[in-house]
XYZ file of C-alpha atoms in Angstrom:
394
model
C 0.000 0.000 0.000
C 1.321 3.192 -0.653
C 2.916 5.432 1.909
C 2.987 2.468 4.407
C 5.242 2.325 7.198
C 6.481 0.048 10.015
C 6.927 1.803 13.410
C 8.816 -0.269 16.069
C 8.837 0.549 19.366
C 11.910 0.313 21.741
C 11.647 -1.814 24.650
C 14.118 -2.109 28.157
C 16.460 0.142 25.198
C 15.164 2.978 26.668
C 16.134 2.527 29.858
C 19.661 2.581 29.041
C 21.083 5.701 29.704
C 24.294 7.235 28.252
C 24.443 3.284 26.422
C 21.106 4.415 24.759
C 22.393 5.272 21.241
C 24.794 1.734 21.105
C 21.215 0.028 21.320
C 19.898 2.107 19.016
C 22.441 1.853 16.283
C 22.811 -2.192 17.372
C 19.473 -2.485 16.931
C 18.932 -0.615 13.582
C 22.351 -2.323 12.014
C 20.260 -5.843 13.079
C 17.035 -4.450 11.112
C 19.139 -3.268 8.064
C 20.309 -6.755 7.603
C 17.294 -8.931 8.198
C 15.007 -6.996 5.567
C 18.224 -7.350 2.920
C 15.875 -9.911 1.083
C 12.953 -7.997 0.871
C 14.050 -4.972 -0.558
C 15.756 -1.253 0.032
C 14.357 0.190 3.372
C 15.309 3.405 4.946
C 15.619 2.888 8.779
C 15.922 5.178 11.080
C 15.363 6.235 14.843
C 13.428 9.340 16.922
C 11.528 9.412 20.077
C 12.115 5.891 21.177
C 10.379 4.515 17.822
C 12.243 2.947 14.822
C 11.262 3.729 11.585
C 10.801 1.491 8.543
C 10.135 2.424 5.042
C 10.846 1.159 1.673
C 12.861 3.826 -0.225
C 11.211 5.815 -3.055
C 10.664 4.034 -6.490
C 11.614 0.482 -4.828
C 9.502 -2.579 -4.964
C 9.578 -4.361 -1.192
C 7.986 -6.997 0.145
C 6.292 -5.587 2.792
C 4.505 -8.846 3.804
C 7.817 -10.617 3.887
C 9.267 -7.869 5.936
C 6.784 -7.862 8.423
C 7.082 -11.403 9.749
C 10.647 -11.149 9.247
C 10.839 -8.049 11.970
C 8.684 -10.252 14.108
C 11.718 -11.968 14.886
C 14.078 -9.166 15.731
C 15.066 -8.647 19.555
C 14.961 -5.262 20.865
C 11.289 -4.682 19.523
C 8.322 -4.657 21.629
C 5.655 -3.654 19.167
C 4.939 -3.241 16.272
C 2.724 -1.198 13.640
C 2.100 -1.130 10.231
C 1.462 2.658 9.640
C 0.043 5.182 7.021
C 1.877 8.833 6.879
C 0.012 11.674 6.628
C 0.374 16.101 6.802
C 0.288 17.020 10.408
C -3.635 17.964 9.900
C -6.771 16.939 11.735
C -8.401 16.432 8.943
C -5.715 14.861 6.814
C -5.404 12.263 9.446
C -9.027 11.665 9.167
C -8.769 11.340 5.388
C -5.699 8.173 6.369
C -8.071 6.617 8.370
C -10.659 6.416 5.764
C -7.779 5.117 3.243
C -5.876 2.787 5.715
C -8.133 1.515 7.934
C -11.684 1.329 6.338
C -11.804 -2.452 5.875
C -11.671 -2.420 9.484
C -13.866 0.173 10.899
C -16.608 -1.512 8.506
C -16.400 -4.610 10.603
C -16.445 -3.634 13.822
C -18.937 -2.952 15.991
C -16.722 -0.471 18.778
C -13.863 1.455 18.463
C -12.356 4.506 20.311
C -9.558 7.094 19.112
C -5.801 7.422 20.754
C -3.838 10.171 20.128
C 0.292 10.638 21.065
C 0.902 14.285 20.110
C 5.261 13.585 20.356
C 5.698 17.163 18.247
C 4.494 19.715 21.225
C 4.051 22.093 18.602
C 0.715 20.694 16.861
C -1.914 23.195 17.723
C -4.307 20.362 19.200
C -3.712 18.413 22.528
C -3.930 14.628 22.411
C -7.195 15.116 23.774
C -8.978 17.401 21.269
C -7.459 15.192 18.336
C -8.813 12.043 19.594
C -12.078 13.670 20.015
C -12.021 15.914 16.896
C -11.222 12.459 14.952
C -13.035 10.051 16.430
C -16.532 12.522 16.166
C -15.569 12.222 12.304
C -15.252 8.140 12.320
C -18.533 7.954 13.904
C -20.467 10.213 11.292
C -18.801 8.308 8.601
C -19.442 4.657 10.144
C -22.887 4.316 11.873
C -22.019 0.699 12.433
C -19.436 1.900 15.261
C -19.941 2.372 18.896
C -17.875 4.696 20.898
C -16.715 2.785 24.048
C -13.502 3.950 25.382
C -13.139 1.123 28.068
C -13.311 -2.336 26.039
C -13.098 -1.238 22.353
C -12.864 -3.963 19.212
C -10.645 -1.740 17.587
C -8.709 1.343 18.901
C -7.603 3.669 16.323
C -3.893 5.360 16.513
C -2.999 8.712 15.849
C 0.418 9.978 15.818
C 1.725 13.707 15.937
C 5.968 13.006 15.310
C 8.789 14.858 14.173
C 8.450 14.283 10.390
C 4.845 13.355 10.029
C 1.282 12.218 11.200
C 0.470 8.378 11.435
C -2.495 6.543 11.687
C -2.442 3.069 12.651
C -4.645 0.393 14.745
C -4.160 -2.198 17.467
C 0.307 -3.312 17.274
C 1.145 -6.444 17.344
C 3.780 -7.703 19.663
C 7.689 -7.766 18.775
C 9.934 -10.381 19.693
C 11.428 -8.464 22.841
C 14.587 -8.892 24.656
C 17.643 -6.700 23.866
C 19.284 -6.315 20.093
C 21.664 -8.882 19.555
C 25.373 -8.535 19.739
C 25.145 -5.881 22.509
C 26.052 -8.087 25.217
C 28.930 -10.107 23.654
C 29.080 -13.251 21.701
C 29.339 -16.912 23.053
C 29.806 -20.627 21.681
C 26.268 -22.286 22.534
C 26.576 -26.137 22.179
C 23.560 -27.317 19.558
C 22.653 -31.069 20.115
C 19.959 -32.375 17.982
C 17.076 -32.254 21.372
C 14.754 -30.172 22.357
C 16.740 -27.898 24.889
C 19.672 -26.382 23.030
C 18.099 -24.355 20.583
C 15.670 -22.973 22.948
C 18.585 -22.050 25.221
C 20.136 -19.967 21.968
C 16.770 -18.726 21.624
C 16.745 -17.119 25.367
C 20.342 -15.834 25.015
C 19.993 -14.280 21.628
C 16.891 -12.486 23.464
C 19.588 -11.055 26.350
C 21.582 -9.748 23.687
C 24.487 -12.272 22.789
C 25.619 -12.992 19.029
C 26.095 -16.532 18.955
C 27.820 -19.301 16.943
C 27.278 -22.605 17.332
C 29.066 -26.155 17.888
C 28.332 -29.275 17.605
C 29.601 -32.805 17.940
C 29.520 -35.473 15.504
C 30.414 -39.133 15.670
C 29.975 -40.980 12.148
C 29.221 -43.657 11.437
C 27.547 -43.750 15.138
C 25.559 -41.001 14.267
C 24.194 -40.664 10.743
C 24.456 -37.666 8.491
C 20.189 -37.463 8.900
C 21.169 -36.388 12.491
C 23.651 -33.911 11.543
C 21.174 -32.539 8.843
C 18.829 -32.128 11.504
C 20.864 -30.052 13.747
C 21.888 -27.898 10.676
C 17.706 -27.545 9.962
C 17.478 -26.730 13.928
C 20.098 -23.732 13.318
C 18.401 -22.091 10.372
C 15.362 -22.328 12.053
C 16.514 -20.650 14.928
C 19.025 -17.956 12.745
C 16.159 -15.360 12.461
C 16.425 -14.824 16.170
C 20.362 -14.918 16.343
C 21.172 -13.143 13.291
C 23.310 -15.441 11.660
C 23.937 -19.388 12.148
C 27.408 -20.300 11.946
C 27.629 -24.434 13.264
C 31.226 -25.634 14.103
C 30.776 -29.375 13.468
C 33.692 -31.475 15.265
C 34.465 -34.779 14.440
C 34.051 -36.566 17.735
C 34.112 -40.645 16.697
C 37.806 -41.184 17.639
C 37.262 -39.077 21.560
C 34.590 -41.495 22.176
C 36.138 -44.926 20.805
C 39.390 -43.612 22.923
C 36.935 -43.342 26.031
C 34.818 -46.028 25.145
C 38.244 -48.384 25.741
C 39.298 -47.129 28.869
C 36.963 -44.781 31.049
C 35.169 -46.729 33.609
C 31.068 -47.207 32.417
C 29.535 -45.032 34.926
C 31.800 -41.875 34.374
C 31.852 -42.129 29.882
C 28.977 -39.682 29.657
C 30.434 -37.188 31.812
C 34.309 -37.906 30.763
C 32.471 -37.063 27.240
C 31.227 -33.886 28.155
C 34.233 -33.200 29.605
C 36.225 -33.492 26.416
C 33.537 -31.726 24.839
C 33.453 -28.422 26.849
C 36.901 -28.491 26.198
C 36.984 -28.330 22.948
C 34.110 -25.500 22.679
C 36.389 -23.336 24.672
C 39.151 -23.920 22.213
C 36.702 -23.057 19.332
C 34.883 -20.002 21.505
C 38.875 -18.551 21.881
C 39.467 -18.998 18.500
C 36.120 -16.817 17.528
C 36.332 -14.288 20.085
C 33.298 -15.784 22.400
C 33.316 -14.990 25.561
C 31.170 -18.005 27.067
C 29.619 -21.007 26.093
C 25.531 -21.814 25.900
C 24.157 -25.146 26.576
C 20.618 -26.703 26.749
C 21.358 -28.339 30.381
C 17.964 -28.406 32.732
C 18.510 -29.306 36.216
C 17.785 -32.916 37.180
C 16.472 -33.687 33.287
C 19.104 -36.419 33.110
C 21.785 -38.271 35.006
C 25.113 -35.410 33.799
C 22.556 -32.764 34.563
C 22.905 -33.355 38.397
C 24.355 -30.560 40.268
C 27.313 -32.312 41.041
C 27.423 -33.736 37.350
C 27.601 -29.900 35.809
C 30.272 -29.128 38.633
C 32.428 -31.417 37.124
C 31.799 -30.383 33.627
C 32.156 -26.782 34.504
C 35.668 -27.671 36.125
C 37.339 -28.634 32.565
C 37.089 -25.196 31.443
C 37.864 -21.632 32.711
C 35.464 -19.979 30.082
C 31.746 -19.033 31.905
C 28.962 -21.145 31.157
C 25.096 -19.756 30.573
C 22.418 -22.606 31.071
C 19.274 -20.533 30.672
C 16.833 -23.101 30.812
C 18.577 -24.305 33.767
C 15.650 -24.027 36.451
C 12.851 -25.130 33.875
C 10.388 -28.268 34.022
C 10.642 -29.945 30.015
C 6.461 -28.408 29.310
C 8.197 -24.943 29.631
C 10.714 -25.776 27.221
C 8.543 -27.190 24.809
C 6.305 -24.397 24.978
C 9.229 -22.319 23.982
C 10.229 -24.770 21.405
C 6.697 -25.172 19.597
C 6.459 -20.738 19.739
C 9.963 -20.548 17.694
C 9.225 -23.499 15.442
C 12.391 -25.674 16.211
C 9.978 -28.464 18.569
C 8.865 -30.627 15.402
C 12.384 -31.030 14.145
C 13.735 -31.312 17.371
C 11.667 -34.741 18.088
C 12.878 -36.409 14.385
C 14.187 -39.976 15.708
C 17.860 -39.191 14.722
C 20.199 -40.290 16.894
C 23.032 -38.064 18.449
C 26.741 -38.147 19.809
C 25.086 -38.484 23.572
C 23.498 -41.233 22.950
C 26.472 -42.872 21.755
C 27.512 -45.537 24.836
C 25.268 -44.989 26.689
C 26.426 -46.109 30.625
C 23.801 -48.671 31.671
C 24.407 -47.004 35.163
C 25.892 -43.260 35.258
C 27.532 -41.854 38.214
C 24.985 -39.249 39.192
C 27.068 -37.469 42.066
C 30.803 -37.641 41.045
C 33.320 -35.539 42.214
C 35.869 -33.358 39.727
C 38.593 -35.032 41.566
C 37.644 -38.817 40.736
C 38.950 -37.798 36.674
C 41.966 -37.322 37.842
C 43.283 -40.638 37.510
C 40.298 -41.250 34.853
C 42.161 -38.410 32.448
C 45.565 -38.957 32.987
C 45.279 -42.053 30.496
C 44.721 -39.296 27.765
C 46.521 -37.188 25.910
C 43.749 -34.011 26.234
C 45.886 -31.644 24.613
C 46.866 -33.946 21.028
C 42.907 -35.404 20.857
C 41.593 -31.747 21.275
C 43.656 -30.073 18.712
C 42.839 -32.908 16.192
C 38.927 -32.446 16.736
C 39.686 -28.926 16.381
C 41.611 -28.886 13.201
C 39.117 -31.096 11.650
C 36.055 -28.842 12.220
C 33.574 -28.723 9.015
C 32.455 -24.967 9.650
C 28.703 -24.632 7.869
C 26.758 -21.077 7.316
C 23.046 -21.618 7.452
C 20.435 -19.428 5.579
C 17.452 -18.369 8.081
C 14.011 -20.022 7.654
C 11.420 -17.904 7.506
């Protein structure tokens, strides 16, 4: 539709001080470069609102656009806008054109008003009722009811222009990502791991991910999931980069000489160090993984103290204190649950311990590890990475 525009309001950006602006720009830079395939936008940023509209004489998909900024963090609404003169009755005239399909329909309504440029002669107050006298001339099927309206219609006085508009939808949230750092987050093929890249993409981290492969234990269906699992979650994080390690000859070195109850966590062991190598060589700062307290037998307080100990790097579990329905619920709202439950096999369930030590101590690897040469098997997984960039879905 002609003279359409997105308006995106800032959430918690707002409340960041002398830092404001680095949101701002953060934010904007991650906008820019999710609408790339839709089009030439301009995009730009007053009064705590972001600004989107395609640039004169260019074709955009708007439609595309819109569900693509549905996914951006550091939004938390959004509205697809008409511009207009700064004119009572010109912003009559856009409701007419914008919204008409609407105010046919339903059967209440009542007018808002944010007058942002203190130099319009109305107040907020006189516009809404100036406007909304007009609406219900022109549509006797409406009702004014200012309490529990079907529709509420949106008038905005800004810098640059008037803007009507109706009910926003919600944005994703959360802070833009990349202003809080980057971090390795570990990306099994489950349920939990992308939802914990989901939550820490929210917060603000730019993440890459890893993840560990054992052929022929695991099958390249499995490792095709996982890469489906990062697209679908790369519209949150920006970009999916997956670091896949080959991780046959770690296990098959464990598998002959750890003790049964201590291979899963021995595993992980290996594994967290070897993310810490690949987070240093990327410039992460900390490592992500999918680990719920109590879910399984390495999950165990005492069972993530001794993974933690392999590594100096931090560690963020944000699903840590969550039952497996909040997770899905998470899972199913981002779109990675159905692919997450594909029966393809992965590097965890690989030797499986028939019974795991569920409250082990970091000192008991001491003589478990000293049969391996952690340095040499590290640097081997490491220089045989396969390093895969995934397109977004969606």
């Amino acid at each position: 539709m002609n003279n359409e525009i997105f308006l995106l309001k800032q959430g918690e950006i707002v409340l960041k001080g002398l830092n404001r602006r680095r949101f701002e720009e953060r934010l904007m830079a991650n906008i820019t470069r999710r609408l790339h395939p839709y089009g030439k936008f301009r995009v730009y940023s007053r009064q705590s609102t972001v600004y989107v509209e395609p640039k004169a004489g260019v074709e955009c998909d708007m439609e595309g656009a819109w569900e693509a900024l549905k996914k951006v963090f550091g939004v938390v609404r959004m509205s697809r806008a008409h511009g207009c003169a700064k004119d009572p009755d010109a912003f009559f005239e856009a409701v007419k054109t914008y919204l008409d399909d609407q105010l046919r329909t339903a059967k209440s309504f009542k007018v808002e008003s944010k007058r942002a440029d203190k130099t319009f002669p109305m107040t907020s107050i006189e516009l809404s009722q100036y406007v909304g006298g007009l609406i219900n001339e022109a549509y006797p099927n409406l009702k004014v009811d200012v309490h529990n309206p079907e529709m509420t219609v949106r008038l905005e006085v800004r810098d640059f222009s008037g803007y009507v508009h109706a009910n926003p939808d919600p944005g994703a949230g959360g802070l833009p990502v990349g202003v809080g750092g980057k971090a390795l987050a570990l990306l099994s093929g489950g349920i939990d791991s992308p939802v914990a890249c989901y939550m820490m993409a929210k917060r603000g981290l730019a993440l890459e991910m890893i993840h560990f492969f054992s052929y022929p234990y695991t099958s390249n269906e499995a490792k095709e999931k996982v890469l489906e699992l990062a697209a679908l979650v790369a519209p949150y994080c920006g970009r999916a980069v997956v670091h896949i390690v080959p991780f046959t000859k770690i296990q098959e070195e464990l598998r002959r000489s750890c003790p049964e109850p201590y291979f899963t966590l021995a595993m992980r062991r290996f594994m967290m160090r070897i993310s810490e190598l690949v987070a240093e060589e990327i410039g992460a700062e900390g490592l992500v993984t999918g680990e719920s307290m109590g879910q399984v037998a390495s999950q165990t307080m005492s069972a993530m103290a001794c993974t933690q100990a392999a590594i100096s790097m931090p560690v963020f579990r944000p699903v840590i204190g969550m039952d497996k329905e909040e997770i899905v619920r998470i899972a199913r709202k981002i779109g990675t649950f159905e692919t997450s439950i594909l029966p393809y096999e992965d590097c965890c369930t690989v030797f499986t311990p028939r019974h795991p030590k569920t409250n082990p101590k970091p000192a008991d690897f001491a003589d478990i590890e000293c049969n391996y040469d952690f340095e040499g098997l590290c640097k081997e997984a490491v220089a045989g990475i396969e390093r895969v960039v995934m397109r977004a879905k969606g």
